[in-house]
mmCIF file of C-alpha atoms in Angstrom:
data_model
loop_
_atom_site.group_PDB
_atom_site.id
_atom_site.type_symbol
_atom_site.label_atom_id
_atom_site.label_comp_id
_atom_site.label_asym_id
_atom_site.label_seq_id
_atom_site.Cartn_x
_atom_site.Cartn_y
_atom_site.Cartn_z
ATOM 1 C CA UNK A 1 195.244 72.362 119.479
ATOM 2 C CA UNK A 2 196.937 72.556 116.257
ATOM 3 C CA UNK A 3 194.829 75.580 115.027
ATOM 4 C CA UNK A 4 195.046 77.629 118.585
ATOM 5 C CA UNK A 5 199.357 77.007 117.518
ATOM 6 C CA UNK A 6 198.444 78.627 114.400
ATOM 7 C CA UNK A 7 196.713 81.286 115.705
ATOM 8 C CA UNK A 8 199.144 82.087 118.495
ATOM 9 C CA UNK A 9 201.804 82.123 116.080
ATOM 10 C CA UNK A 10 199.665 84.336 113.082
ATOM 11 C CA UNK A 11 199.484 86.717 115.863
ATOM 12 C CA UNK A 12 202.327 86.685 117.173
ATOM 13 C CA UNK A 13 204.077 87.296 113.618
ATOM 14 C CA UNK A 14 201.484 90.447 112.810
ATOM 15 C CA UNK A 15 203.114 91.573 116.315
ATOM 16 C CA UNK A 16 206.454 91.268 115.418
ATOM 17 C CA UNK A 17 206.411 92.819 112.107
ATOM 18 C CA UNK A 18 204.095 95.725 113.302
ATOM 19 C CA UNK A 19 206.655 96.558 115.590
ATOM 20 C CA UNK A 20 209.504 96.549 113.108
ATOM 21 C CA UNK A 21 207.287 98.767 110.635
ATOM 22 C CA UNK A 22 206.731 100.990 113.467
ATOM 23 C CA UNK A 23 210.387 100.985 114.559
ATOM 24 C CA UNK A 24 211.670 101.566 111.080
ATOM 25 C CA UNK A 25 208.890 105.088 110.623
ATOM 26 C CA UNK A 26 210.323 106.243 113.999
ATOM 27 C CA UNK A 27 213.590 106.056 112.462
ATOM 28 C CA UNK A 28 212.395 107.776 109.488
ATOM 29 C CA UNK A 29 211.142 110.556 111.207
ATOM 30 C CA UNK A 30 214.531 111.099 113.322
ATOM 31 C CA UNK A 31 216.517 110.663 110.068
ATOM 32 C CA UNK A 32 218.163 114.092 109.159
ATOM 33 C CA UNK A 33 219.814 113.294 106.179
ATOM 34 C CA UNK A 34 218.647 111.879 102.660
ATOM 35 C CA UNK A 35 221.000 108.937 102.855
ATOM 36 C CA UNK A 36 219.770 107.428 105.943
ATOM 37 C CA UNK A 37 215.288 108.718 104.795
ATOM 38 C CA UNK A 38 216.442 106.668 101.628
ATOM 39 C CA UNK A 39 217.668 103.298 103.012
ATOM 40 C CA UNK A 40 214.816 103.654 105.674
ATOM 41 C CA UNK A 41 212.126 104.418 103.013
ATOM 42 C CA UNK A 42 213.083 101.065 100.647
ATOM 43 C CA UNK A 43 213.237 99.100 104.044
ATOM 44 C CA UNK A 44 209.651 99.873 105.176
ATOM 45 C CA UNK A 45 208.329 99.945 101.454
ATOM 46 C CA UNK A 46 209.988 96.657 101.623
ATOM 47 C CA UNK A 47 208.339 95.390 104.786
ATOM 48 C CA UNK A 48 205.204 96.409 103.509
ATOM 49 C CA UNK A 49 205.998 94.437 99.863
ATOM 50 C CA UNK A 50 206.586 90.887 101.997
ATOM 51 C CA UNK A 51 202.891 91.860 103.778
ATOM 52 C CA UNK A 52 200.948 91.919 100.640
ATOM 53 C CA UNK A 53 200.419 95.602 101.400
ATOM 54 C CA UNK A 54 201.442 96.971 98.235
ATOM 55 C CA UNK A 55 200.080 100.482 98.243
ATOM 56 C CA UNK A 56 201.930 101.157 101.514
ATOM 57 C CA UNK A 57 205.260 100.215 100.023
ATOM 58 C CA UNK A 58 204.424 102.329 96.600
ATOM 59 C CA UNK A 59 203.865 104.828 98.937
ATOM 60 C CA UNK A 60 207.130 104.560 100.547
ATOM 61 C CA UNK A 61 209.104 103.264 97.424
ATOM 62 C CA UNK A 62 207.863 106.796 95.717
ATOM 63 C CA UNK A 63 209.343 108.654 98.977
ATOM 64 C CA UNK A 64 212.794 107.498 98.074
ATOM 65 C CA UNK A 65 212.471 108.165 94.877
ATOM 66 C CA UNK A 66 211.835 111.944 95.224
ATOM 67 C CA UNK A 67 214.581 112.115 97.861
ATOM 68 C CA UNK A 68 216.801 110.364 94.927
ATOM 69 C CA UNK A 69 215.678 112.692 92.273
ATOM 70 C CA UNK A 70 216.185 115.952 94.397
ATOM 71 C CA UNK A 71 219.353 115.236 95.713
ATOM 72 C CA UNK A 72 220.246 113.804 92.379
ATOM 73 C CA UNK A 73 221.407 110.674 93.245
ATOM 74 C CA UNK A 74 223.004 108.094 90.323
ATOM 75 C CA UNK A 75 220.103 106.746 87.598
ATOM 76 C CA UNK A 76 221.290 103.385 88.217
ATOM 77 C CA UNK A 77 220.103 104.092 91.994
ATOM 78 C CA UNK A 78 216.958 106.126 91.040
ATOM 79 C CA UNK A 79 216.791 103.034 88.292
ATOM 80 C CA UNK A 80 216.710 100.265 91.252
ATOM 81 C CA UNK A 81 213.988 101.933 93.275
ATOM 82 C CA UNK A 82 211.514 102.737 90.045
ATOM 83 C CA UNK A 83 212.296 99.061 89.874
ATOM 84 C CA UNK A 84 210.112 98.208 93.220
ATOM 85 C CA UNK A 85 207.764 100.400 92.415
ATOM 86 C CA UNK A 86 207.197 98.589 89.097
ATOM 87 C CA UNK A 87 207.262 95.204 91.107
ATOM 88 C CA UNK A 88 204.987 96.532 93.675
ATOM 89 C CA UNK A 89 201.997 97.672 91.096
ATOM 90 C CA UNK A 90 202.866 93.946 89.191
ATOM 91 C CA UNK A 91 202.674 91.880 92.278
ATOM 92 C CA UNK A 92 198.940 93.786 92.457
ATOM 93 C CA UNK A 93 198.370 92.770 88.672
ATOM 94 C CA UNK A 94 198.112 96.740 87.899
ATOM 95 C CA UNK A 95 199.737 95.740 84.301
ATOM 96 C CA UNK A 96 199.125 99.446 83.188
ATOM 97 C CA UNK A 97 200.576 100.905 85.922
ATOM 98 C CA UNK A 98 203.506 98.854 86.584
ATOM 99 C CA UNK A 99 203.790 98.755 82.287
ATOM 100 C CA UNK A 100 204.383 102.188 82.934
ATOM 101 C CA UNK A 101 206.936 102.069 85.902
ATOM 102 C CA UNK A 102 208.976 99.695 83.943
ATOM 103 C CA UNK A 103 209.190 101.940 81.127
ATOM 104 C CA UNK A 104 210.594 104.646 83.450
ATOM 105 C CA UNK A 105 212.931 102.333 84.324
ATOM 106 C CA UNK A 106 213.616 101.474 81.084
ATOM 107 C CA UNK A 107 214.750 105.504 79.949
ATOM 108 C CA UNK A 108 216.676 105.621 83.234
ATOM 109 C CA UNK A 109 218.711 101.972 81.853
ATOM 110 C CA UNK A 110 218.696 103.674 79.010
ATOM 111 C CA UNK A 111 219.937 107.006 80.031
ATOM 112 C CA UNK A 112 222.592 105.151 82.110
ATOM 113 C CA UNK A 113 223.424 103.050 79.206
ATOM 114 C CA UNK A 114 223.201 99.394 81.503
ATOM 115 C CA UNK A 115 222.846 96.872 79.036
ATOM 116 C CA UNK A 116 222.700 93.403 81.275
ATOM 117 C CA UNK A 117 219.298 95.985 83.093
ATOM 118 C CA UNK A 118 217.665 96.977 79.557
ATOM 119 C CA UNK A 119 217.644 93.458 78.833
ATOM 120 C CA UNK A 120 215.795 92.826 82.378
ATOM 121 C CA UNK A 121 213.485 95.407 82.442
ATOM 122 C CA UNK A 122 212.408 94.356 78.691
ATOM 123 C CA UNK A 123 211.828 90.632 79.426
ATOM 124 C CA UNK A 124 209.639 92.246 82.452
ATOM 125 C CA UNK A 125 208.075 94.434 79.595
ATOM 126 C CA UNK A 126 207.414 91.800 77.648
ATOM 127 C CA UNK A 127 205.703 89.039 80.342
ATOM 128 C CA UNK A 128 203.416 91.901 81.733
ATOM 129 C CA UNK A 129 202.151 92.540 78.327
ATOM 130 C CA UNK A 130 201.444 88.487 77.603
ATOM 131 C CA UNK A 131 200.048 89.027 81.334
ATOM 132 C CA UNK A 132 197.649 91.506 79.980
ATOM 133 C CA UNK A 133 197.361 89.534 76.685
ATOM 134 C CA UNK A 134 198.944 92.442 74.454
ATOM 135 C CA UNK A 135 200.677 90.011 72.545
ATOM 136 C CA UNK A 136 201.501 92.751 69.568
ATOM 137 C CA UNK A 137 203.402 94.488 72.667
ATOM 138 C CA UNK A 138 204.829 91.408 74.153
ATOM 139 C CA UNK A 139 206.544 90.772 70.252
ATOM 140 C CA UNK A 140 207.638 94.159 69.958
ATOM 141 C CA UNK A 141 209.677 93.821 73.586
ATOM 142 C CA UNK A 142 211.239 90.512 72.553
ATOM 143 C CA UNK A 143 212.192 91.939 69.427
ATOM 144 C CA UNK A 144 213.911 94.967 70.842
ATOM 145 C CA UNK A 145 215.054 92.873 73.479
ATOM 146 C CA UNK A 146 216.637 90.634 70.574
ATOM 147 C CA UNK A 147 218.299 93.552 68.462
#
């Protein structure tokens, strides 16, 4: 009994959030302005992220993004979203690729001069690389994170 529950339920839940990925790409597609293709993109890439369907959310992350960068929205903003794309490739243990998403975030921090973030995105820096055991990496983050 207990396992046709957990089946009903497991079902029931792919339902619910298949609809509300499906709602939110309907709303994408109706979207006329950047703003609102913005929010929408995060929120599905988002939705996707909490699935374990990482490459989706990249996919949609990366859509923001370029709306960001075109309609040059603030580098704290563009910053934030590089951000989940970085978490995205990590939560996949991609440590080369989301190594290199952090760094992008890490010129945009720097570009936008956000202290409290460079320290963030360093610490990040530095547990991905003692992830991948690159120690020499790892001690060159902590010191720069230290300076």
């Amino acid at each position: 009994m207990r396992i046709l529950i957990l089946i009903i339920c497991f079902f029931s839940f792919g339902h619910i959030f298949a609809q509300n990925v499906n709602d939110l790409i309907a709303q994408l597609n109706k979207a006329k302005d950047d703003d609102s293709k913005i929010m929408l993109s995060k929120q599905i890439g988002l939705s996707y992220q909490k699935q374990k369907g990482y490459s989706k959310a990249i996919e949609y992350y990366q859509k923001a993004l370029e709306l960001e960068k075109s309609g040059k929205k603030p580098l704290h903003q563009q910053g934030e979203t590089q951000k989940d794309i970085a978490l995205a490739y990590l939560l996949m243990q991609d440590y080369p690729k989301a190594t290199e998403s952090y760094k992008r975030v890490l010129e945009i921090e720097k570009s936008d001069k956000n202290t409290e973030e460079i320290k963030e995105t360093l610490e990040g820096l530095a547990t991905i690389s003692t992830e991948s055991k690159n120690y020499k990496s790892a001690i060159e983050y902590y010191k720069e994170l230290t300076n």
